[in-house]
Structures are given as C-alpha cells and as structure tokens.
Tab-separated table of C-alpha atoms and ligand atoms in Angstrom:
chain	number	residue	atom	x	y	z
A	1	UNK	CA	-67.693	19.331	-216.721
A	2	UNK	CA	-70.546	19.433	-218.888
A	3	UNK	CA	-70.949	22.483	-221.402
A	4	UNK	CA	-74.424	23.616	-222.673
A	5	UNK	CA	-75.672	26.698	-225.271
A	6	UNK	CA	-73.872	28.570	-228.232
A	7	UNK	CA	-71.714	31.429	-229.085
A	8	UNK	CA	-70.101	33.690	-226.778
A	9	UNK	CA	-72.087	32.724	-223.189
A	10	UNK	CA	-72.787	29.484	-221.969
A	11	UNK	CA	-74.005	27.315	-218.992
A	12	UNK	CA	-71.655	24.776	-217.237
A	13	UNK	CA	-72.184	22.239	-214.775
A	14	UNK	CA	-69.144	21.816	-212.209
A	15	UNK	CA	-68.819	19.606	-209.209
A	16	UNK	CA	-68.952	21.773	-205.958
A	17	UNK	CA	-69.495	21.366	-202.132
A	18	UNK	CA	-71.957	22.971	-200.547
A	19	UNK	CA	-72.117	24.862	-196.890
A	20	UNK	CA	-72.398	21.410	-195.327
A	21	UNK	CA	-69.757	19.445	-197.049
A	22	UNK	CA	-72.066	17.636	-199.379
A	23	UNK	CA	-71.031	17.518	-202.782
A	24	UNK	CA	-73.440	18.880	-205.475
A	25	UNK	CA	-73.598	19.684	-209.083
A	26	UNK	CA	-73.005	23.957	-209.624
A	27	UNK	CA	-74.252	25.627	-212.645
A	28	UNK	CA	-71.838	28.675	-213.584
A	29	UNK	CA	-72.260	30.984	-216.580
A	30	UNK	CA	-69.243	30.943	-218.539
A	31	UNK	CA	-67.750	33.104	-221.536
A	32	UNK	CA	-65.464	33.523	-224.398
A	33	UNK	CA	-64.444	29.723	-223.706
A	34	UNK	CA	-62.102	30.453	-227.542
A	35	UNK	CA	-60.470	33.762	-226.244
A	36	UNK	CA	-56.506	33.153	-226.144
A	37	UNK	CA	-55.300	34.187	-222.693
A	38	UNK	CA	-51.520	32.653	-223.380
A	39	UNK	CA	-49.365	33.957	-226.009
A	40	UNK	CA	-48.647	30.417	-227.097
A	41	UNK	CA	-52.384	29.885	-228.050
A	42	UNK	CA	-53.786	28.432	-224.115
A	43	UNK	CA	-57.297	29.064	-224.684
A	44	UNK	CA	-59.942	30.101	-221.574
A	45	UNK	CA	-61.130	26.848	-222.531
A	46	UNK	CA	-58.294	24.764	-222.114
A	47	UNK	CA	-57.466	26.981	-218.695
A	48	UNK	CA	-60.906	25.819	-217.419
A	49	UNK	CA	-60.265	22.490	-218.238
A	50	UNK	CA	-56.737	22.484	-216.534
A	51	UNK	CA	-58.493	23.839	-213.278
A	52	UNK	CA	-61.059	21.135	-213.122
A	53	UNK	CA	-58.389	18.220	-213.811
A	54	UNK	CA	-56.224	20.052	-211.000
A	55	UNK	CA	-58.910	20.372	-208.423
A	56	UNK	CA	-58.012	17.800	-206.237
A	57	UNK	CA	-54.929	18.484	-205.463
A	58	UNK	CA	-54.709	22.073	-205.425
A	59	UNK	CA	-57.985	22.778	-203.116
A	60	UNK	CA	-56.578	21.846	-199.883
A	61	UNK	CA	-53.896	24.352	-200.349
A	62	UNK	CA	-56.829	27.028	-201.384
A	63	UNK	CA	-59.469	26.271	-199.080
A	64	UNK	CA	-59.990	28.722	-196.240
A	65	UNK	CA	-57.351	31.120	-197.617
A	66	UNK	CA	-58.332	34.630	-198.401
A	67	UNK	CA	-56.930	34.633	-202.431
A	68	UNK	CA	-55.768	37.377	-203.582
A	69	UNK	CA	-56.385	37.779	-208.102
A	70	UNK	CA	-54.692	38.487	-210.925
A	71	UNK	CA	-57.279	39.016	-213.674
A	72	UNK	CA	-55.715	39.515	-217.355
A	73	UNK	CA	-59.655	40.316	-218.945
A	74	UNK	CA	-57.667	40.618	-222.272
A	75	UNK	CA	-54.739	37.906	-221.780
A	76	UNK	CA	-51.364	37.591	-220.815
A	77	UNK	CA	-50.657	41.025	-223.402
A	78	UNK	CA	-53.016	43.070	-222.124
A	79	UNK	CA	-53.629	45.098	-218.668
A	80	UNK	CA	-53.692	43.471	-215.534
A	81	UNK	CA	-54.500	44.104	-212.116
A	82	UNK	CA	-54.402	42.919	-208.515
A	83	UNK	CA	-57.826	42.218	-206.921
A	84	UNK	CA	-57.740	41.563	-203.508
A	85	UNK	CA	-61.451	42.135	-202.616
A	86	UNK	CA	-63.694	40.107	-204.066
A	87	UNK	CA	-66.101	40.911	-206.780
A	88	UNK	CA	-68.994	42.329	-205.890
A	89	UNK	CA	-70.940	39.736	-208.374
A	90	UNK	CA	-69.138	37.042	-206.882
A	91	UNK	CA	-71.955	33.874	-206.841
A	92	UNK	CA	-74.246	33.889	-203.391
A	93	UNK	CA	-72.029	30.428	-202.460
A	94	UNK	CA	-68.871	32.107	-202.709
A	95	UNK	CA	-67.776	32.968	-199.021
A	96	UNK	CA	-65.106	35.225	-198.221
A	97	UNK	CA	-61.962	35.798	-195.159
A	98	UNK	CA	-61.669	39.598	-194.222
A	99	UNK	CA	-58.200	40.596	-193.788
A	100	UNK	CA	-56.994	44.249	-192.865
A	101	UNK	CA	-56.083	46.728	-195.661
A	102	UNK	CA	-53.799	47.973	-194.759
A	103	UNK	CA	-50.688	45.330	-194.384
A	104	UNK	CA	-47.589	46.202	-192.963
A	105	UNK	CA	-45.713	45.082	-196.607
A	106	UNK	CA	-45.698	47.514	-199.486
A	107	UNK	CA	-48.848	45.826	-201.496
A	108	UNK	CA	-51.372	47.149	-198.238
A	109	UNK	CA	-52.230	50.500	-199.555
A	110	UNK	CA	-55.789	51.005	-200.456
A	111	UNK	CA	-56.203	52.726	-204.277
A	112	UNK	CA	-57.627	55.943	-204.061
A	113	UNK	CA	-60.960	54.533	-205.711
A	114	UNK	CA	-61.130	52.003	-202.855
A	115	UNK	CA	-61.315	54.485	-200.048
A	116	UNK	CA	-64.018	56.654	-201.706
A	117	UNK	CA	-66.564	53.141	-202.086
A	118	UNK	CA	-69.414	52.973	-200.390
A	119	UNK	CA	-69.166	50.023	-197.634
A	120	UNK	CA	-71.656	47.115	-199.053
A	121	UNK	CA	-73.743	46.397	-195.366
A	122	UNK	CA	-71.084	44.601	-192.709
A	123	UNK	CA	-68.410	45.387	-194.348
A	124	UNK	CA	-65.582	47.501	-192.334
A	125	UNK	CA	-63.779	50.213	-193.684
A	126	UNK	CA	-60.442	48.882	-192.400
A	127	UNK	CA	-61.075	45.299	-194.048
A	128	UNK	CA	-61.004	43.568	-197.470
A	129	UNK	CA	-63.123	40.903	-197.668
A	130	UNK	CA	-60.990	38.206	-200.153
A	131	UNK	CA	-62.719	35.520	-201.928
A	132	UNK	CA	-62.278	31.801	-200.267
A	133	UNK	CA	-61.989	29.198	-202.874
A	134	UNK	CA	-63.314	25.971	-201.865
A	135	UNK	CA	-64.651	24.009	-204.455
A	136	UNK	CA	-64.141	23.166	-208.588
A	137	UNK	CA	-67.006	25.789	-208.961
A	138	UNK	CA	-64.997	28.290	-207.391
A	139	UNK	CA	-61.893	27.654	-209.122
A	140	UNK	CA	-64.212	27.816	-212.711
A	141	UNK	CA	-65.922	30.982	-211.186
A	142	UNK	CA	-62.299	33.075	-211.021
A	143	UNK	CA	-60.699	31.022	-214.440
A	144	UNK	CA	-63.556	32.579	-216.550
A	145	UNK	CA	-63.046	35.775	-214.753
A	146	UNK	CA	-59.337	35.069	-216.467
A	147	UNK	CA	-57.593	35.444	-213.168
A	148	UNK	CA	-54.954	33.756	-214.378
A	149	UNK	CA	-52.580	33.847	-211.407
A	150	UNK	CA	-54.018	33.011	-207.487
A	151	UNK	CA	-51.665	34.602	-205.017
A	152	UNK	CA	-52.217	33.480	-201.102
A	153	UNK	CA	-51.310	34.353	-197.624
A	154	UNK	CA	-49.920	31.854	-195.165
A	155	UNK	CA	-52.813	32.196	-192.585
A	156	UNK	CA	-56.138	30.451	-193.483
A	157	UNK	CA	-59.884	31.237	-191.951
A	158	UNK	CA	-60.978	31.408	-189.505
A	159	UNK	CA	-57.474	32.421	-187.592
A	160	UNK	CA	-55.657	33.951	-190.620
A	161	UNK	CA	-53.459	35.711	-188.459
A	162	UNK	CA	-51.571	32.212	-187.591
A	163	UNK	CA	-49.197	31.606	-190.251
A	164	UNK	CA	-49.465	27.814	-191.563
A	165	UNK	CA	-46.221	27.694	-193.272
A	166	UNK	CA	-43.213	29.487	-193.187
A	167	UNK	CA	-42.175	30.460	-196.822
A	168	UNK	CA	-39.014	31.325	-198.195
A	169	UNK	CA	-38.955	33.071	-201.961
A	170	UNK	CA	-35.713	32.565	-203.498
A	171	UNK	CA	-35.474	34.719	-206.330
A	172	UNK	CA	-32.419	35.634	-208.766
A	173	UNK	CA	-30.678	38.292	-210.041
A	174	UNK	CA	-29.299	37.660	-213.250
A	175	UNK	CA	-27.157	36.256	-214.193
A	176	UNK	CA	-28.125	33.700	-211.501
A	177	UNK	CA	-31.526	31.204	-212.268
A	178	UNK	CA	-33.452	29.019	-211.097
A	179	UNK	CA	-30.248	26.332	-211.300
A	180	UNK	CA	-28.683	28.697	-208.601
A	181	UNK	CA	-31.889	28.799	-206.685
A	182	UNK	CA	-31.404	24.735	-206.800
A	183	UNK	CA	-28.119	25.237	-205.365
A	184	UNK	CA	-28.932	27.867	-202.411
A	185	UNK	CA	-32.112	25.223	-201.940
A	186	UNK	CA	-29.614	22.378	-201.341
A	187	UNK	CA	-28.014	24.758	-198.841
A	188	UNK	CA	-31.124	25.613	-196.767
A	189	UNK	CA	-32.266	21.986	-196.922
A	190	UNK	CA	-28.939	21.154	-194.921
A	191	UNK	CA	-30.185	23.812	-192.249
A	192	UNK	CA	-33.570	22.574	-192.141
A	193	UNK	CA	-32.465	18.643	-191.785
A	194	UNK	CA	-29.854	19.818	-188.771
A	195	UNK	CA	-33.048	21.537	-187.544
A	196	UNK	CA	-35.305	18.531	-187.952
A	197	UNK	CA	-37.131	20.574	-190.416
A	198	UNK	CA	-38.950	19.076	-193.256
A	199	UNK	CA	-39.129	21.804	-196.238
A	200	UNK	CA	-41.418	21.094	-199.517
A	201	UNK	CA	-40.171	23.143	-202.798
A	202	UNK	CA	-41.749	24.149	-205.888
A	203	UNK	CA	-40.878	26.437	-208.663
A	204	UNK	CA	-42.487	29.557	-208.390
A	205	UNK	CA	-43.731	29.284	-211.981
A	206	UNK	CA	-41.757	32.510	-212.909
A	207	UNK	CA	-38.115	32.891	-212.486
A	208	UNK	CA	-36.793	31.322	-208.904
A	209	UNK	CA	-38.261	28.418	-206.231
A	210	UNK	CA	-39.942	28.784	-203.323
A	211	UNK	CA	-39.455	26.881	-199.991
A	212	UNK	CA	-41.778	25.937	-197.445
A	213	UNK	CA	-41.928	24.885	-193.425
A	214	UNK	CA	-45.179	23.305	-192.611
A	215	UNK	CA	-45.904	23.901	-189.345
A	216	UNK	CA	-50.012	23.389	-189.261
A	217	UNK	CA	-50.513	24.275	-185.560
A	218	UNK	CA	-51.962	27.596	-183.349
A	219	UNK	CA	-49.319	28.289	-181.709
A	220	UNK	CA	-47.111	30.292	-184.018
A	221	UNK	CA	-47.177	33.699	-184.747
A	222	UNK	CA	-45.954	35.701	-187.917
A	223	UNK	CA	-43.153	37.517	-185.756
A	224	UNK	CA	-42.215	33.913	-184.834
A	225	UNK	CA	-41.679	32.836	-188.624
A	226	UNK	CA	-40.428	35.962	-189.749
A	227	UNK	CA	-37.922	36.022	-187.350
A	228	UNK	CA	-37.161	32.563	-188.206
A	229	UNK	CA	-37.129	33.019	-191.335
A	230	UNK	CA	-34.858	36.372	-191.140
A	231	UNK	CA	-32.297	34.335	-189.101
A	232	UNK	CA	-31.774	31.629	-191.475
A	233	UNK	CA	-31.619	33.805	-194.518
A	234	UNK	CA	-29.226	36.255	-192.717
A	235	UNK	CA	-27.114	33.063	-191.873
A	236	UNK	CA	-27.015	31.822	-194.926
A	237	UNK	CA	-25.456	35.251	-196.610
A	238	UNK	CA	-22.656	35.131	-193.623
A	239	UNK	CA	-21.479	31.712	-194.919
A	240	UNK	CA	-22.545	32.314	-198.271
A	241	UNK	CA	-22.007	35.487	-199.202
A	242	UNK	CA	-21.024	35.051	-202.973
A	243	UNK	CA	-23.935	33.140	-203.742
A	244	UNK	CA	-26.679	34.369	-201.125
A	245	UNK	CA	-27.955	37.825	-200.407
A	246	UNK	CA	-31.104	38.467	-197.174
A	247	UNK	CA	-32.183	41.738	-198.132
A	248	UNK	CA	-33.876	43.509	-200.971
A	249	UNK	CA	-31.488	45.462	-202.605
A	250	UNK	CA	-31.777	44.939	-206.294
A	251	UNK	CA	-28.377	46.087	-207.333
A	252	UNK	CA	-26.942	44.088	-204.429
A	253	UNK	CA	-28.781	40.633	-206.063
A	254	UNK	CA	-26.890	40.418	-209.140
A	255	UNK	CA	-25.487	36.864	-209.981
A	256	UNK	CA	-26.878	35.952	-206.317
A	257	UNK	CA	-29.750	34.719	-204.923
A	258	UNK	CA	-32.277	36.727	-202.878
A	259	UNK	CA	-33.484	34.398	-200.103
A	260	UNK	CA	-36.720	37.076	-199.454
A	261	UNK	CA	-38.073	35.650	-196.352
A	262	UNK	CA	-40.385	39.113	-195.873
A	263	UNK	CA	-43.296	37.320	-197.116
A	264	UNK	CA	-44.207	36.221	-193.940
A	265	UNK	CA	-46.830	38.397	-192.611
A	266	UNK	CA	-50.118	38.700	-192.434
A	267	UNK	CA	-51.438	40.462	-195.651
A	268	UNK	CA	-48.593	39.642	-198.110
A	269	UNK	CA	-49.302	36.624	-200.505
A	270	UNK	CA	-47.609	34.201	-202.328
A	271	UNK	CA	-48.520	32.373	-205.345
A	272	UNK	CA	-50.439	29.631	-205.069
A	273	UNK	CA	-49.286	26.028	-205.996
A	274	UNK	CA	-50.707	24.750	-209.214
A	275	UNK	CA	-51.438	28.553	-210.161
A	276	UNK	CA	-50.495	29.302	-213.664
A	277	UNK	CA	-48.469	32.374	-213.960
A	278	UNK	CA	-49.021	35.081	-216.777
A	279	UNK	CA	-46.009	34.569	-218.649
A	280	UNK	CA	-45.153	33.588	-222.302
A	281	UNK	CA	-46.280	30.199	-221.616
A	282	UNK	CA	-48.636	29.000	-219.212
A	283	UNK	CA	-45.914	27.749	-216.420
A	284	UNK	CA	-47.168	26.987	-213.374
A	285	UNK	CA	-46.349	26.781	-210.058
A	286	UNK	CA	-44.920	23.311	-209.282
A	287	UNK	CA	-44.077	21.092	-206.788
A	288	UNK	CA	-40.699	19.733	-206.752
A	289	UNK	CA	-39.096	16.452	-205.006
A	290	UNK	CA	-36.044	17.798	-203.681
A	291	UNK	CA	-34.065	15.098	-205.974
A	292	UNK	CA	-35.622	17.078	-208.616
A	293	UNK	CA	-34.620	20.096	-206.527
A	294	UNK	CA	-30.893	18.013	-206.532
A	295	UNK	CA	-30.007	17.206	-210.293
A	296	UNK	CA	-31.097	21.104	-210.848
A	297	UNK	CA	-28.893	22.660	-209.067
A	298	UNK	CA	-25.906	19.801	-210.471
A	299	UNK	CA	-27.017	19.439	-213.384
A	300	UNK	CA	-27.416	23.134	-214.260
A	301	UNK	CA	-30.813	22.544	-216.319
A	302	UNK	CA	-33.026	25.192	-215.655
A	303	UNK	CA	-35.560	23.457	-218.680
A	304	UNK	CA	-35.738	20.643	-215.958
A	305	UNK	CA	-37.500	22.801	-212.977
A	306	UNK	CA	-39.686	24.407	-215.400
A	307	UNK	CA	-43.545	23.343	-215.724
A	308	UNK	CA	-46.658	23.794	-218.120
A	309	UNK	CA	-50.288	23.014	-217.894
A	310	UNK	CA	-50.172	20.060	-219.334
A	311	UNK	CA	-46.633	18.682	-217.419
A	312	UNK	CA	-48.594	19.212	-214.438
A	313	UNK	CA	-51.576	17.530	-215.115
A	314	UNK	CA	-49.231	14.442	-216.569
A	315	UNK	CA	-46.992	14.830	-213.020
A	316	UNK	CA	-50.046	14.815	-210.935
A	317	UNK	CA	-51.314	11.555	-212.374
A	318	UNK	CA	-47.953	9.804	-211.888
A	319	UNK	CA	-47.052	11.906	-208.133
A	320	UNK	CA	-50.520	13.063	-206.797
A	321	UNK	CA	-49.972	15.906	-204.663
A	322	UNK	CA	-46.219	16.443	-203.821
A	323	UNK	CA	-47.271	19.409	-201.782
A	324	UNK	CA	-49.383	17.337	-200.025
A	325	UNK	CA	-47.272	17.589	-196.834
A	326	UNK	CA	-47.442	21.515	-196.954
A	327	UNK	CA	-51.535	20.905	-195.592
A	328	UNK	CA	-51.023	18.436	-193.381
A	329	UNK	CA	-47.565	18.249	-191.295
A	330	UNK	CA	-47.621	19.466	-188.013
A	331	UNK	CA	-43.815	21.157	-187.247
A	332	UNK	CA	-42.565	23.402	-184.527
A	333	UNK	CA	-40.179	25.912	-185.016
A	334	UNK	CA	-36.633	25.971	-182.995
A	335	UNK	CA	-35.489	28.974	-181.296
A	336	UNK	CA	-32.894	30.033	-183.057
A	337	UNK	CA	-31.541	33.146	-180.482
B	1	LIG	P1	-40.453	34.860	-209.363
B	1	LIG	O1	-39.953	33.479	-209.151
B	1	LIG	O2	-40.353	35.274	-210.777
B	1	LIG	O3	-39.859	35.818	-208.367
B	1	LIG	P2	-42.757	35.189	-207.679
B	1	LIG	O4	-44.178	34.771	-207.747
B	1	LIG	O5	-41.987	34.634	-206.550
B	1	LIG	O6	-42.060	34.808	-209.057
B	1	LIG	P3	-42.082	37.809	-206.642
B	1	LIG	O7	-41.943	39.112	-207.363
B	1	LIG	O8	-40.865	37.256	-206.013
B	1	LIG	O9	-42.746	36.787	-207.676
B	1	LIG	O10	-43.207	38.029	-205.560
B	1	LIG	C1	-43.465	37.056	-204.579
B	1	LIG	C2	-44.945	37.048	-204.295
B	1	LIG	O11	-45.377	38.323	-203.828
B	1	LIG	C3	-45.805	36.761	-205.544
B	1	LIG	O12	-45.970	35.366	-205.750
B	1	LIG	C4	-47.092	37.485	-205.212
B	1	LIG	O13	-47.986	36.643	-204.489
B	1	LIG	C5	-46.661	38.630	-204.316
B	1	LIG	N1	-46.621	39.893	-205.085
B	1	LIG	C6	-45.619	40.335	-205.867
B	1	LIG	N2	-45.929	41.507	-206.424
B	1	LIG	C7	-47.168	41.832	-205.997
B	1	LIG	C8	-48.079	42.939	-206.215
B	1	LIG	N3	-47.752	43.962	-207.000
B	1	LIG	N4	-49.281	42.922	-205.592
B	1	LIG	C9	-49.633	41.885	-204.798
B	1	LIG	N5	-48.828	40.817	-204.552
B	1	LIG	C10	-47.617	40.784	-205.129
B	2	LIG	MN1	-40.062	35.221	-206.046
C-alpha cells in the first residue's frame, strides 16, 4: 500500500478486483492513520496495515457474505454500534447482499430511526442491504471507517439463505474458559469423527472457541443445521451435564460451557475469522489446529489459544490459511432422528 499527502486526510493506493475479476490498483481516502483505536496503543495505521497483510487469507471467507460492522469512530473506549446496512457513502465499487430485517434471532429488530428513513431507489422496506467485502480495498474502506470487528452470516450471495457452514459458539461461564471450551471441543470432535465430520476451530477472539462444519453445497437448509446442530449440543449436555449446558440460560452456564448452536439462521452473524475484536488488546479471531485445540484443553493454558495482530500475521506466514477448509470442503450432514 502506497500512502500519499499530509496531516489528517490522505490518498492510498490498495490492490482491488474489479467487477470482472481483474485485479487493479484502488485509490481510497483515508484518515486519522495516528488515532489509537486499541487501548494498548494499535494505531488505525497499524490496523490498516494488518488488513492488507491478512487479505489473502481472510477474503475467501468474506467474499459474497453480507458483513455485518462494528464501528468504534472513537476506539475500543468509546461508543460503538452495530451497522448492518451499509453506509450510504459506501465507494460506487462496493456491492452489497440484501438480507431481511427482520431475523427470527433477537439482533433483527429495526431501530426506530431505521423505519422512519426514506428508502434510497430499489431498496425494500423489508431488506437491509449489507456491504460485500471482496477485495483489499474493501477491507481498507471499513478499517478506516474503524469497524474494528466484521461479524458474518453463514449464507453467502447470491443464495444467502443456504447456510455454508454449520457453526457452533462455545462460550463460558465463569469460572470456566477458553481451556474448558478446549475440553468440550475435544468432546464434539469425537462426535463429529464418529459422524465422518470434519470440524475447523478457532478462538473467537473474545472469551470461548468456535466450531465449524463445512458443508459448501445447495442442498442444506438452516432448519437442517440448526436442527443438527440442536441435537448434538442437546446430546452433549445428556452425557455431559457437569461440563456442558444447550441452552441460554445465563445463571444455568456457570463453570460450564454453553455450546450455543442458535447461530444458525439466516440473519444472525458470527465473527469473522481474522477479525480483530474490540477488546483490551487487539485479539483476533484465530484459527486453531485441533492439536492446538488438544494441549489447550490438557494443558490448561488459556495464554496458548489466545491471538494478536501481529501472532496472526507471524502464524499465517508459517500455516497459510488454517481455515482454509471452512471455503472449500464439500460435507453432508447425517440425519441424526
Ligand atoms: P465470545 O467468545 O466472547 O463469546 P463471540 O464473538 O462468540 O465472543 P457472543 O456474544 O457469543 O460473542 O456472540 C456470538 C456472535 O453473535 C458474535 O460473534 C456476533 O457476530 C453476534 N452478536 C453478538 N451480539 C450481537 C449484537 N448485539 N448485534 C449483532 N450481532 C451480535
Ligand atoms: Mn461466543
């Protein structure tokens, strides 16, 4: 990336891919490249960079999704919101995925100041149109915005109502951690690999792991995975009910581990891999090999499952993408009933 101009404002030039697939050189306006969005000093600059160096292995899990935003204008510190339709100044390039607003999950409500808008021409009232990120640009576009987290849904355009993964959020009540989402991993590996089920993990960058099916193909639907993914989580709380709990209950989740597998539907989103989270420290959402995913969960070092910026951009170089799989493998789910 090439930087030009002073002060505050200045002009960048970023690879991108046009309508057509070719790749081309993008000029974006960017700002405030010194502003501290991390507590721990992570500059917008040093975000940008991390972005650019990441590219290539986190666009094929972006492209084609409708992204959801979390902007932080004044950092990690300050307010913060959810944008889920994308910014009316979004660059002419920019395409976008309509999904309906109103999801079945509990993040689907409209704001009051969303229903009172006036439409922009094609747009449907029942819609939000969500930004698709497809190229470096893209990814440089949203970082200066200081959307510092991406969130995602498992469908992708043009059919984002097939699920492409099914995802399982294992998240802990204290005083269980990410070493006891290790373990309960470990456990739902052995009912994937009796299944013939290859599962990919990576730490969700905040406090637990996520899991996830590939599966890659039309013919799934999300009441196939979330019934699939109800099934296993409710079987793994009958065998495991000291250490695993299937619904959302927060007093129930204490010193367990919440396998939430209500993710899987249409509008609700996870966070994407190699997304920083706004935390303390720039962690970010990592993938794991499950030996990785092994010593955690025996070795009882939560340190050890816990990524920054730069680990990533140091474990890419040596792995590539270890998520890789999550694009590309084509799986079909048992029936379980
Ligand atoms: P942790 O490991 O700390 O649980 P997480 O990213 O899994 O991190 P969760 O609270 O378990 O966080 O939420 C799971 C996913 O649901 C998030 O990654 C995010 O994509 C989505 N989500 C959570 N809260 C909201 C919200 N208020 N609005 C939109 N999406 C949300
Ligand atoms: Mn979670």
């Amino acid at each position: 990336m090439a930087a030009k101009g002073d002060g505050k404002r200045q002009t960048v030039e970023v690879p991108g891919v046009d309508a057509d697939g070719n790749d081309i050189v993008r000029q974006l306006s960017v700002s405030n490249l010194d502003k501290v969005l991390w507590p721990d000093g992570t500059t917008k600059a040093a975000f940008i960079n991390y972005f650019v160096t990441v590219a290539p292995v986190m666009l094929p899990h972006l492209v084609d999704r409708p992204v959801t935003l979390k902007r932080y204008p004044d950092g990690v510190d300050g307010q913060s919101f959810f944008e889920k339709r994308c910014p009316p100044h979004k660059p002419d390039w920019l395409t976008t995925t309509p999904l309906p607003k109103r999801g079945t999950g509990r993040w689907g409500r409209p704001k009051p100041e969303e229903e009172r808008r006036k439409l922009r021409p094609g747009e449907r009232e029942d819609m939000v149109d969500h930004c698709n990120l497809t190229d470096t640009a893209a990814l440089v576009w949203v970082a200066n915005l200081a959307a510092l987290e991406l969130h995602v849904t498992m469908g992708r355009a043009p059919d984002p109502e097939v699920p492409r993964a099914v995802v399982f959020d294992l998240d802990p009540g204290a005083p269980a951690d990410v070493v006891t989402c290790a373990q309960v991993a470990m456990l739902l590996r052995e009912v994937f690999d009796r299944l013939g089920l290859t599962a990919v993990p990576k730490t969700s960058g905040g406090k637990g792991l996520q899991l996830y099916v590939p599966l890659n193909h039309d013919g799934v639907t999300y009441d196939d995975t979330s019934d699939f993914s109800r099934d296993v989580a409710q079987l793994l709380e009958r065998v495991h009910p000291e250490l695993v709990i299937a619904t959302q209950t927060k007093s129930e989740r204490v010193g367990k581990v919440l396998i939430d597998w209500y993710q899987n539907t249409l509008t609700k989103t996870t966070v994407c891999v190699y997304s920083p989270r706004a935390r303390e420290r720039p962690t970010v959402s990592t993938p794991l090999t499950w030996d990785e995913v092994a010593d955690g969960a025996d070795g009882g070092d939560a340190d050890a499952l816990r990524f920054r910026m730069d680990d990533v951009v140091a474990r890419v170089r040596e792995h590539g993408d270890l998520f890789a799989s999550v694009a590309e493998l084509e799986q079909e789910l048992p029936r379980l009933a």
